[in-house]
Amino acid sequence: MLINQIKQTDLETIHEKTLYLLEHMGVDFEHPELLELYRKQGIRTEGNRVYFDRKTVERALSTVPPSFVLKTPFEELKIGEGGQAICSASGARKILRDNQVYDPTPEDYVNIRKLDASSSMINLSSSPLTYIPAFPKERAEVIKGALTLKYSTHPVIMSCFGKTDAEETIQLARDFYDTDEGYYTIGVGNVISPMRYAKDDIEGQLAYTKRNLPVVIACCAIPGMTSPVTLGGTIVQNNAEVLAGVIMTQLVNPGAPVVYGNTTYVSNMRKAMPVSWGCEEALFIQYAKAMADYYHVPCRTGGSLSMGKELDYQNGAETAMSLMTSLDVKADFIFHSFGEMDGLNVFSFEKYVLDEQIMEARKSVERIDIFSEEDMDLETIQEVGPGGNYLAEEETILRYRTEIYYPELYSLENYAEWERSGRVSVEQKAKERVEKRLKEYTAPEYTEKQRTVLKKALEGFDL
């Protein structure tokens, strides 16, 4: 199903079923202070269970901004209403190299940041990125936030893993940018399916909302395990889960920016495990964007999602399906865009640049007007005439490098030529591309005050 085939009546049905769940089943919020705020606003609660009626839902949705702009001293990024954030990886626990996995090192973290900084596609960096065992747990998020700021001038996603990590990394961004105005950073939070907001998650999300900073609220259900096995049931539950978080932000701080997120997996019910790929996942992405548009809220979806364990056919096919769907629906915020595999558990440097090339290719044909008089070039068509060829035409010579996208990492020559050239694999080309990018990386130039902020946050880690 394509996004333009989704019926308005389907969206209205999803909305009505969602309202029924929110009012009659409710959502658990494990946070006493938040529950007290709900009660003061006349919202029914029973223990941790909260019931939102139609009037409350409509009141909350009426205050959500349809877009916002992340603004730092270096770059600006609009999210929503035509503005699109592209962010690479987040959450991997292992690195794949030469078909073996190992624990990420601080140097790996820095190198991924350098790829982000030199990417033509990335415009938002995620400080959670990967788990680094060498970083002390109590300081890990601040260290990663500081390294992200140090090596890339893109706006930054700071930590949303509970109150302390969120507040400390927000403060780090505030000190580094020397501002407390506008939207200078963003958090990405989650709801626990089915229909539960845990205390740490709430506190992490509200650390942003209370400061009038944007936050993403995303669900990550597993059909047959943490959501109904039926696609329609999962879509309705997902909508109710995310909408509950959107409502939360607006009842705490009306008008605070929030992004409607969905990264729901599929499932392998034969093994009772989540699977981050598939035609069903593509469907979830489409309906997430459709429902976000229905509510006039920016939408976040997944990116290069794959269960592949190697850089093989499975990995490329699954990645392309997921990434292309997010691009086709024009998601406002694409997370996990490059480099991740094995259900987001593993990161590959080579896959990063290969995924990046998929997006480059797709975006190369997004020009608004390909039927201008100049582009149709009827004059040259007439000059060449029937039976001719265009190889030596001036327009061909002038535009062939820019008009037709050339994927440098793929093998486009014939087999015989490929053999004569040394049978170089796509993986080897990707490895060489990574090495070249890292070698050519140039660090940003910062003020003495900014260097001091980073030095304090990175104490003990001279990276």
CSV table of C-alpha atoms in Angstrom, one decimal:
chain,number,residue,atom,x,y,z
A,1,MET,CA,0.0,0.0,0.0
A,2,LEU,CA,1.3,3.5,-0.9
A,3,ILE,CA,0.8,6.5,1.3
A,4,ASN,CA,-1.6,8.2,-1.2
A,5,GLN,CA,-3.8,5.1,-1.1
A,6,ILE,CA,-4.6,5.4,2.6
A,7,LYS,CA,-8.2,6.5,3.0
A,8,GLN,CA,-9.3,9.5,5.1
A,9,THR,CA,-12.0,7.2,6.5
A,10,ASP,CA,-9.3,4.8,7.7
A,11,LEU,CA,-7.5,7.5,9.6
A,12,GLU,CA,-10.8,8.6,11.1
A,13,THR,CA,-11.5,5.1,12.2
A,14,ILE,CA,-8.0,4.8,13.8
A,15,HIS,CA,-8.6,8.0,15.6
A,16,GLU,CA,-12.0,7.0,16.9
A,17,LYS,CA,-10.7,3.6,18.1
A,18,THR,CA,-7.8,5.4,19.8
A,19,LEU,CA,-10.1,7.7,21.6
A,20,TYR,CA,-12.0,4.7,22.9
A,21,LEU,CA,-8.9,3.1,24.2
A,22,LEU,CA,-7.6,6.3,25.9
A,23,GLU,CA,-11.0,6.9,27.6
A,24,HIS,CA,-12.1,3.4,28.5
A,25,MET,CA,-8.9,1.4,28.9
A,26,GLY,CA,-6.4,4.2,29.8
A,27,VAL,CA,-2.6,4.4,29.9
A,28,ASP,CA,-0.3,3.8,32.8
A,29,PHE,CA,1.9,6.7,33.9
A,30,GLU,CA,4.3,5.7,36.7
A,31,HIS,CA,5.0,9.2,38.0
A,32,PRO,CA,3.2,10.6,41.2
A,33,GLU,CA,3.8,14.3,40.4
A,34,LEU,CA,2.5,13.9,36.8
A,35,LEU,CA,-0.6,12.0,38.1
A,36,GLU,CA,-1.3,14.8,40.5
A,37,LEU,CA,-1.1,17.3,37.7
A,38,TYR,CA,-3.6,15.3,35.7
A,39,ARG,CA,-6.0,15.1,38.7
A,40,LYS,CA,-5.8,18.9,39.1
A,41,GLN,CA,-6.8,19.3,35.5
A,42,GLY,CA,-9.9,17.1,36.1
A,43,ILE,CA,-8.5,14.0,34.4
A,44,ARG,CA,-9.7,10.7,35.8
A,45,THR,CA,-7.0,8.5,37.3
A,46,GLU,CA,-7.0,5.1,39.1
A,47,GLY,CA,-3.7,4.3,40.6
A,48,ASN,CA,-1.2,4.8,37.8
A,49,ARG,CA,-3.9,4.4,35.2
A,50,VAL,CA,-5.0,7.6,33.4
A,51,TYR,CA,-8.1,8.1,31.2
A,52,PHE,CA,-8.1,10.8,28.6
A,53,ASP,CA,-11.5,11.8,27.2
A,54,ARG,CA,-12.2,13.3,23.8
A,55,LYS,CA,-12.2,16.8,25.1
A,56,THR,CA,-8.8,16.5,26.7
A,57,VAL,CA,-7.3,14.9,23.6
A,58,GLU,CA,-8.6,17.7,21.4
A,59,ARG,CA,-7.4,20.4,23.8
A,60,ALA,CA,-3.9,18.9,23.9
A,61,LEU,CA,-3.6,18.5,20.1
A,62,SER,CA,-4.7,22.0,19.5
A,63,THR,CA,-1.5,23.4,21.0
A,64,VAL,CA,1.1,21.2,19.3
A,65,PRO,CA,3.2,23.2,16.8
A,66,PRO,CA,3.3,21.6,13.3
A,67,SER,CA,7.0,22.4,13.0
A,68,PHE,CA,9.9,23.9,14.8
A,69,VAL,CA,13.5,25.0,14.1
A,70,LEU,CA,16.5,23.7,16.0
A,71,LYS,CA,18.9,26.6,16.0
A,72,THR,CA,22.5,26.6,17.2
A,73,PRO,CA,25.3,29.1,16.5
A,74,PHE,CA,26.5,26.9,13.7
A,75,GLU,CA,23.4,25.5,11.9
A,76,GLU,CA,19.6,25.6,11.7
A,77,LEU,CA,17.3,22.6,11.1
A,78,LYS,CA,13.6,22.8,10.5
A,79,ILE,CA,11.6,19.7,11.4
A,80,GLY,CA,8.0,19.5,10.1
A,81,GLU,CA,6.1,21.3,7.3
A,82,GLY,CA,8.8,20.5,4.7
A,83,GLY,CA,11.8,20.5,7.0
A,84,GLN,CA,13.4,17.0,7.4
A,85,ALA,CA,15.9,15.8,9.9
A,86,ILE,CA,18.2,13.0,8.9
A,87,CYS,CA,20.0,11.3,11.8
A,88,SER,CA,22.3,8.3,11.6
A,89,ALA,CA,22.7,5.7,14.4
A,90,SER,CA,21.6,5.2,18.0
A,91,GLY,CA,21.7,2.3,20.4
A,92,ALA,CA,24.1,-0.3,18.8
A,93,ARG,CA,26.0,-2.5,21.3
A,94,LYS,CA,28.5,-4.0,18.9
A,95,ILE,CA,30.6,-3.0,15.9
A,96,LEU,CA,31.0,-5.2,12.9
A,97,ARG,CA,34.4,-5.3,11.3
A,98,ASP,CA,35.7,-8.0,8.9
A,99,ASN,CA,32.6,-10.1,9.7
A,100,GLN,CA,33.4,-10.2,13.4
A,101,VAL,CA,31.6,-8.2,16.1
A,102,TYR,CA,33.3,-6.5,19.1
A,103,ASP,CA,32.6,-3.9,21.8
A,104,PRO,CA,32.6,-0.3,20.5
A,105,THR,CA,35.6,1.7,21.6
A,106,PRO,CA,35.8,5.4,22.3
A,107,GLU,CA,37.7,5.7,19.0
A,108,ASP,CA,34.8,4.1,17.2
A,109,TYR,CA,32.5,6.6,18.7
A,110,VAL,CA,34.7,9.5,17.5
A,111,ASN,CA,35.0,8.0,14.0
A,112,ILE,CA,31.2,7.7,13.6
A,113,ARG,CA,30.9,11.3,14.6
A,114,LYS,CA,33.5,12.2,11.9
A,115,LEU,CA,31.4,10.3,9.3
A,116,ASP,CA,28.3,12.3,10.4
A,117,ALA,CA,30.2,15.6,10.2
A,118,SER,CA,31.4,14.8,6.7
A,119,SER,CA,28.1,13.4,5.4
A,120,SER,CA,26.2,15.2,2.7
A,121,MET,CA,23.0,13.7,4.0
A,122,ILE,CA,23.2,13.9,7.8
A,123,ASN,CA,22.0,17.1,9.5
A,124,LEU,CA,21.3,15.9,13.0
A,125,SER,CA,23.7,14.0,15.3
A,126,SER,CA,22.5,11.5,18.0
A,127,SER,CA,24.7,11.5,21.1
A,128,PRO,CA,23.3,8.2,22.4
A,129,LEU,CA,24.8,6.6,19.2
A,130,THR,CA,26.5,3.4,20.6
A,131,TYR,CA,27.1,1.9,24.0
A,132,ILE,CA,30.8,2.4,25.0
A,133,PRO,CA,31.9,0.0,27.8
A,134,ALA,CA,35.0,2.2,28.5
A,135,PHE,CA,32.8,5.2,29.5
A,136,PRO,CA,31.8,5.1,33.2
A,137,LYS,CA,28.1,4.6,33.5
A,138,GLU,CA,27.5,7.7,35.6
A,139,ARG,CA,29.2,9.9,33.1
A,140,ALA,CA,28.6,8.1,29.8
A,141,GLU,CA,25.9,10.3,28.4
A,142,VAL,CA,27.7,13.5,29.2
A,143,ILE,CA,30.9,12.2,27.6
A,144,LYS,CA,29.1,11.1,24.5
A,145,GLY,CA,27.3,14.4,24.3
A,146,ALA,CA,30.5,16.3,24.6
A,147,LEU,CA,32.2,14.2,21.9
A,148,THR,CA,29.3,14.8,19.6
A,149,LEU,CA,29.5,18.5,20.1
A,150,LYS,CA,33.3,18.4,19.7
A,151,TYR,CA,33.4,16.6,16.3
A,152,SER,CA,30.3,17.8,14.5
A,153,THR,CA,28.6,21.2,14.2
A,154,HIS,CA,25.2,19.6,13.5
A,155,PRO,CA,22.4,20.1,16.0
A,156,VAL,CA,22.5,17.3,18.6
A,157,ILE,CA,20.0,14.8,20.1
A,158,MET,CA,21.0,14.7,23.8
A,159,SER,CA,20.2,11.9,26.2
A,160,CYS,CA,16.6,11.1,27.2
A,161,PHE,CA,17.5,8.2,29.5
A,162,GLY,CA,16.0,9.5,32.8
A,163,LYS,CA,16.0,12.7,34.6
A,164,THR,CA,19.7,13.0,35.5
A,165,ASP,CA,21.2,12.1,32.1
A,166,ALA,CA,18.6,14.4,30.4
A,167,GLU,CA,19.2,17.4,32.6
A,168,GLU,CA,23.0,17.1,32.5
A,169,THR,CA,23.2,16.8,28.8
A,170,ILE,CA,20.7,19.6,28.2
A,171,GLN,CA,22.9,21.7,30.5
A,172,LEU,CA,26.0,20.7,28.5
A,173,ALA,CA,24.4,21.9,25.2
A,174,ARG,CA,23.1,25.0,26.9
A,175,ASP,CA,26.7,25.9,28.2
A,176,PHE,CA,28.4,25.0,24.9
A,177,TYR,CA,26.0,27.1,22.8
A,178,ASP,CA,25.8,29.8,25.5
A,179,THR,CA,22.1,30.1,25.2
A,180,ASP,CA,18.9,29.3,27.0
A,181,GLU,CA,16.6,30.6,24.3
A,182,GLY,CA,14.8,28.8,21.4
A,183,TYR,CA,15.2,25.2,20.5
A,184,TYR,CA,18.9,24.3,20.8
A,185,THR,CA,18.7,20.5,21.3
A,186,ILE,CA,16.2,17.7,21.2
A,187,GLY,CA,15.5,14.5,23.1
A,188,VAL,CA,14.2,11.1,21.8
A,189,GLY,CA,12.0,9.2,24.3
A,190,ASN,CA,9.9,6.1,24.2
A,191,VAL,CA,6.7,4.5,25.5
A,192,ILE,CA,6.8,0.9,26.7
A,193,SER,CA,4.4,-1.2,24.8
A,194,PRO,CA,1.7,-1.9,25.6
A,195,MET,CA,0.4,1.5,26.9
A,196,ARG,CA,2.9,2.2,29.7
A,197,TYR,CA,5.1,5.2,30.6
A,198,ALA,CA,7.7,4.3,33.2
A,199,LYS,CA,9.0,6.9,35.6
A,200,ASP,CA,12.5,7.2,34.2
A,201,ASP,CA,11.2,7.6,30.7
A,202,ILE,CA,8.7,10.3,31.8
A,203,GLU,CA,11.3,12.2,33.6
A,204,GLY,CA,13.7,12.1,30.7
A,205,GLN,CA,11.0,13.3,28.3
A,206,LEU,CA,9.7,16.0,30.7
A,207,ALA,CA,13.2,17.3,31.2
A,208,TYR,CA,12.9,18.7,27.6
A,209,THR,CA,9.2,19.7,27.7
A,210,LYS,CA,9.5,21.7,30.9
A,211,ARG,CA,12.4,23.7,29.3
A,212,ASN,CA,10.3,24.2,26.2
A,213,LEU,CA,12.7,22.0,24.2
A,214,PRO,CA,11.4,19.5,21.6
A,215,VAL,CA,11.1,15.8,22.4
A,216,VAL,CA,10.2,12.8,20.2
A,217,ILE,CA,7.7,10.3,21.7
A,218,ALA,CA,8.0,7.0,19.9
A,219,CYS,CA,6.6,3.5,20.4
A,220,CYS,CA,8.4,0.3,19.5
A,221,ALA,CA,5.9,-2.5,19.7
A,222,ILE,CA,6.3,-6.1,18.6
A,223,PRO,CA,3.2,-7.6,17.0
A,224,GLY,CA,2.0,-10.8,18.8
A,225,MET,CA,4.2,-9.9,21.8
A,226,THR,CA,3.7,-6.3,23.0
A,227,SER,CA,0.9,-5.4,20.6
A,228,PRO,CA,-1.9,-7.4,18.8
A,229,VAL,CA,-0.6,-9.8,16.2
A,230,THR,CA,-3.0,-8.1,13.7
A,231,LEU,CA,-1.7,-5.1,11.8
A,232,GLY,CA,-4.8,-3.0,12.4
A,233,GLY,CA,-4.7,-3.7,16.1
A,234,THR,CA,-1.0,-2.8,16.3
A,235,ILE,CA,-1.6,0.5,14.4
A,236,VAL,CA,-4.4,1.5,16.7
A,237,GLN,CA,-2.5,0.6,19.9
A,238,ASN,CA,0.6,2.5,18.6
A,239,ASN,CA,-1.4,5.5,17.9
A,240,ALA,CA,-2.9,5.5,21.4
A,241,GLU,CA,0.5,5.0,23.0
A,242,VAL,CA,2.1,7.9,21.1
A,243,LEU,CA,-0.9,10.2,21.4
A,244,ALA,CA,-0.8,9.7,25.2
A,245,GLY,CA,2.7,11.0,25.3
A,246,VAL,CA,1.9,13.9,23.0
A,247,ILE,CA,-1.0,14.8,25.3
A,248,MET,CA,1.4,14.5,28.3
A,249,THR,CA,3.7,17.2,26.9
A,250,GLN,CA,0.9,19.6,26.1
A,251,LEU,CA,-0.7,19.3,29.5
A,252,VAL,CA,2.6,20.0,31.2
A,253,ASN,CA,3.6,22.8,28.8
A,254,PRO,CA,1.1,23.8,26.1
A,255,GLY,CA,2.8,24.6,22.9
A,256,ALA,CA,6.0,22.7,23.6
A,257,PRO,CA,7.3,21.0,20.4
A,258,VAL,CA,6.8,17.3,20.2
A,259,VAL,CA,7.3,14.8,17.4
A,260,TYR,CA,5.0,11.8,16.8
A,261,GLY,CA,7.4,8.8,16.6
A,262,ASN,CA,7.0,5.1,15.5
A,263,THR,CA,9.7,2.5,15.1
A,264,THR,CA,7.5,-0.6,15.7
A,265,TYR,CA,9.2,-3.8,14.7
A,266,VAL,CA,7.7,-6.9,13.1
A,267,SER,CA,8.1,-10.3,15.0
A,268,ASN,CA,9.4,-13.8,14.4
A,269,MET,CA,6.7,-15.7,16.3
A,270,ARG,CA,8.5,-19.0,15.7
A,271,LYS,CA,11.2,-17.7,18.0
A,272,ALA,CA,9.2,-15.1,20.0
A,273,MET,CA,11.6,-12.3,19.1
A,274,PRO,CA,11.5,-8.9,17.5
A,275,VAL,CA,12.5,-8.4,13.8
A,276,SER,CA,13.4,-5.0,12.5
A,277,TRP,CA,12.5,-5.3,8.9
A,278,GLY,CA,9.7,-6.3,6.6
A,279,CYS,CA,6.7,-5.3,4.5
A,280,GLU,CA,4.7,-4.9,7.7
A,281,GLU,CA,7.2,-2.5,9.0
A,282,ALA,CA,6.9,-0.4,5.8
A,283,LEU,CA,3.1,-0.4,6.5
A,284,PHE,CA,3.6,0.9,10.0
A,285,ILE,CA,5.8,3.7,8.7
A,286,GLN,CA,3.2,4.8,6.3
A,287,TYR,CA,0.4,4.8,8.8
A,288,ALA,CA,2.6,6.6,11.4
A,289,LYS,CA,3.2,9.4,8.9
A,290,ALA,CA,-0.5,9.5,7.9
A,291,MET,CA,-1.7,9.8,11.5
A,292,ALA,CA,0.9,12.4,12.3
A,293,ASP,CA,-0.3,14.4,9.4
A,294,TYR,CA,-3.9,13.9,10.5
A,295,TYR,CA,-3.0,15.5,13.8
A,296,HIS,CA,-0.7,18.2,12.2
A,297,VAL,CA,2.3,17.0,14.2
A,298,PRO,CA,5.9,16.3,12.9
A,299,CYS,CA,6.6,12.6,12.4
A,300,ARG,CA,9.6,10.4,13.2
A,301,THR,CA,10.2,7.0,11.6
A,302,GLY,CA,12.9,4.4,11.4
A,303,GLY,CA,15.7,4.4,8.7
A,304,SER,CA,18.1,1.6,7.6
A,305,LEU,CA,16.4,-1.1,9.6
A,306,SER,CA,17.6,-4.7,9.0
A,307,MET,CA,18.1,-8.0,10.7
A,308,GLY,CA,21.1,-8.8,8.5
A,309,LYS,CA,24.3,-10.1,10.2
A,310,GLU,CA,26.6,-9.5,7.2
A,311,LEU,CA,26.8,-7.0,4.4
A,312,ASP,CA,24.8,-9.2,2.2
A,313,TYR,CA,21.6,-9.3,0.0
A,314,GLN,CA,19.4,-9.6,3.1
A,315,ASN,CA,20.9,-6.5,4.7
A,316,GLY,CA,20.7,-4.4,1.6
A,317,ALA,CA,17.2,-5.4,0.6
A,318,GLU,CA,15.8,-4.9,4.1
A,319,THR,CA,17.5,-1.6,4.5
A,320,ALA,CA,16.3,-0.3,1.2
A,321,MET,CA,12.7,-1.2,1.9
A,322,SER,CA,12.7,0.6,5.3
A,323,LEU,CA,14.7,3.6,4.2
A,324,MET,CA,12.9,4.2,1.0
A,325,THR,CA,9.5,4.0,2.7
A,326,SER,CA,10.5,6.7,5.1
A,327,LEU,CA,11.7,8.8,2.2
A,328,ASP,CA,8.6,8.1,0.1
A,329,VAL,CA,6.2,9.2,2.9
A,330,LYS,CA,8.4,12.3,3.5
A,331,ALA,CA,8.9,11.6,7.2
A,332,ASP,CA,9.9,14.8,9.0
A,333,PHE,CA,12.5,13.0,11.2
A,334,ILE,CA,14.4,9.8,10.0
A,335,PHE,CA,16.2,8.1,12.8
A,336,HIS,CA,18.7,5.2,12.5
A,337,SER,CA,19.4,6.3,8.9
A,338,PHE,CA,22.8,4.8,8.3
A,339,GLY,CA,25.0,1.9,9.5
A,340,GLU,CA,22.7,-0.3,11.7
A,341,MET,CA,21.9,-3.9,11.4
A,342,ASP,CA,20.9,-7.0,13.5
A,343,GLY,CA,17.8,-5.2,14.8
A,344,LEU,CA,19.8,-2.0,15.7
A,345,ASN,CA,22.2,-4.1,17.8
A,346,VAL,CA,25.2,-3.8,15.5
A,347,PHE,CA,26.8,-0.9,13.7
A,348,SER,CA,29.0,-1.2,10.6
A,349,PHE,CA,31.1,1.6,9.2
A,350,GLU,CA,30.9,0.1,5.7
A,351,LYS,CA,27.1,-0.2,5.9
A,352,TYR,CA,27.0,3.5,6.9
A,353,VAL,CA,28.4,4.7,3.6
A,354,LEU,CA,26.4,2.1,1.6
A,355,ASP,CA,23.2,3.2,3.3
A,356,GLU,CA,24.2,6.8,2.7
A,357,GLN,CA,24.5,6.1,-1.0
A,358,ILE,CA,20.9,4.7,-1.0
A,359,MET,CA,19.7,8.0,0.3
A,360,GLU,CA,21.9,10.0,-2.0
A,361,ALA,CA,20.5,8.2,-5.0
A,362,ARG,CA,16.9,8.6,-3.8
A,363,LYS,CA,17.3,12.3,-3.1
A,364,SER,CA,19.1,12.9,-6.4
A,365,VAL,CA,15.7,12.4,-8.3
A,366,GLU,CA,13.7,14.6,-6.0
A,367,ARG,CA,14.0,17.7,-8.1
A,368,ILE,CA,10.7,19.6,-8.3
A,369,ASP,CA,10.7,20.4,-12.0
A,370,ILE,CA,12.2,18.0,-14.5
A,371,PHE,CA,10.0,19.2,-17.3
A,372,SER,CA,11.3,22.7,-17.8
A,373,GLU,CA,12.0,23.8,-21.4
A,374,GLU,CA,15.7,23.4,-20.7
A,375,ASP,CA,15.4,19.9,-19.3
A,376,MET,CA,13.2,18.6,-22.0
A,377,ASP,CA,15.7,19.9,-24.5
A,378,LEU,CA,13.5,19.4,-27.7
A,379,GLU,CA,16.1,21.2,-29.7
A,380,THR,CA,18.7,18.5,-29.2
A,381,ILE,CA,16.2,15.8,-29.8
A,382,GLN,CA,15.4,17.3,-33.1
A,383,GLU,CA,19.1,17.8,-34.0
A,384,VAL,CA,20.0,14.2,-33.3
A,385,GLY,CA,16.9,12.8,-35.0
A,386,PRO,CA,15.8,9.2,-35.6
A,387,GLY,CA,18.7,6.7,-35.5
A,388,GLY,CA,21.3,9.1,-34.0
A,389,ASN,CA,23.0,9.2,-30.6
A,390,TYR,CA,23.6,11.7,-28.0
A,391,LEU,CA,27.1,10.8,-26.9
A,392,ALA,CA,28.9,13.8,-28.4
A,393,GLU,CA,26.1,16.3,-27.9
A,394,GLU,CA,27.0,19.5,-25.9
A,395,GLU,CA,24.3,19.0,-23.4
A,396,THR,CA,25.5,15.4,-22.7
A,397,ILE,CA,29.0,16.5,-22.1
A,398,LEU,CA,28.0,19.4,-19.9
A,399,ARG,CA,25.5,17.6,-17.7
A,400,TYR,CA,26.2,13.8,-17.6
A,401,ARG,CA,28.1,14.0,-14.3
A,402,THR,CA,25.2,15.8,-12.6
A,403,GLU,CA,22.1,14.7,-14.4
A,404,ILE,CA,22.4,10.9,-13.9
A,405,TYR,CA,23.4,9.7,-10.4
A,406,TYR,CA,26.5,7.6,-10.3
A,407,PRO,CA,26.8,5.2,-7.3
A,408,GLU,CA,30.5,5.1,-6.9
A,409,LEU,CA,30.4,2.2,-4.4
A,410,TYR,CA,28.5,-0.1,-6.7
A,411,SER,CA,29.9,-2.2,-9.6
A,412,LEU,CA,28.4,-0.8,-12.8
A,413,GLU,CA,30.9,-2.1,-15.3
A,414,ASN,CA,30.4,-5.5,-17.1
A,415,TYR,CA,31.8,-8.7,-15.7
A,416,ALA,CA,34.9,-8.8,-17.9
A,417,GLU,CA,35.9,-5.3,-17.0
A,418,TRP,CA,35.3,-6.0,-13.3
A,419,GLU,CA,37.6,-9.0,-13.5
A,420,ARG,CA,40.3,-6.9,-15.3
A,421,SER,CA,40.0,-4.2,-12.6
A,422,GLY,CA,40.8,-6.7,-9.8
A,423,ARG,CA,37.3,-8.0,-8.8
A,424,VAL,CA,37.0,-5.3,-6.2
A,425,SER,CA,33.9,-5.9,-4.0
A,426,VAL,CA,31.3,-3.4,-2.9
A,427,GLU,CA,32.4,-4.0,0.7
A,428,GLN,CA,36.0,-3.2,-0.2
A,429,LYS,CA,35.0,0.0,-1.9
A,430,ALA,CA,32.9,1.0,1.2
A,431,LYS,CA,35.9,0.3,3.5
A,432,GLU,CA,38.1,2.5,1.4
A,433,ARG,CA,35.5,5.2,1.3
A,434,VAL,CA,35.3,5.1,5.2
A,435,GLU,CA,39.1,5.3,5.4
A,436,LYS,CA,39.2,8.2,3.0
A,437,ARG,CA,36.5,10.2,4.9
A,438,LEU,CA,38.2,9.7,8.2
A,439,LYS,CA,41.6,10.7,6.8
A,440,GLU,CA,40.2,13.9,5.3
A,441,TYR,CA,38.1,14.9,8.3
A,442,THR,CA,38.7,18.5,9.5
A,443,ALA,CA,37.7,19.4,13.1
A,444,PRO,CA,35.5,22.4,13.7
A,445,GLU,CA,37.1,25.5,15.2
A,446,TYR,CA,35.6,26.6,18.5
A,447,THR,CA,36.0,29.5,20.9
A,448,GLU,CA,38.1,29.2,24.1
A,449,LYS,CA,34.9,29.1,26.2
A,450,GLN,CA,33.5,26.2,24.1
A,451,ARG,CA,36.7,24.3,24.3
A,452,THR,CA,36.7,24.8,28.1
A,453,VAL,CA,33.1,23.4,28.4
A,454,LEU,CA,34.1,20.3,26.4
A,455,LYS,CA,37.3,19.8,28.3
A,456,LYS,CA,35.5,19.7,31.6
A,457,ALA,CA,32.9,17.3,30.3
A,458,LEU,CA,35.6,15.0,28.8
A,459,GLU,CA,37.9,15.0,31.8
A,460,GLY,CA,39.8,11.7,31.8
A,461,PHE,CA,39.1,11.1,28.1
A,462,ASP,CA,41.5,12.9,25.8
A,463,LEU,CA,39.8,12.1,22.5
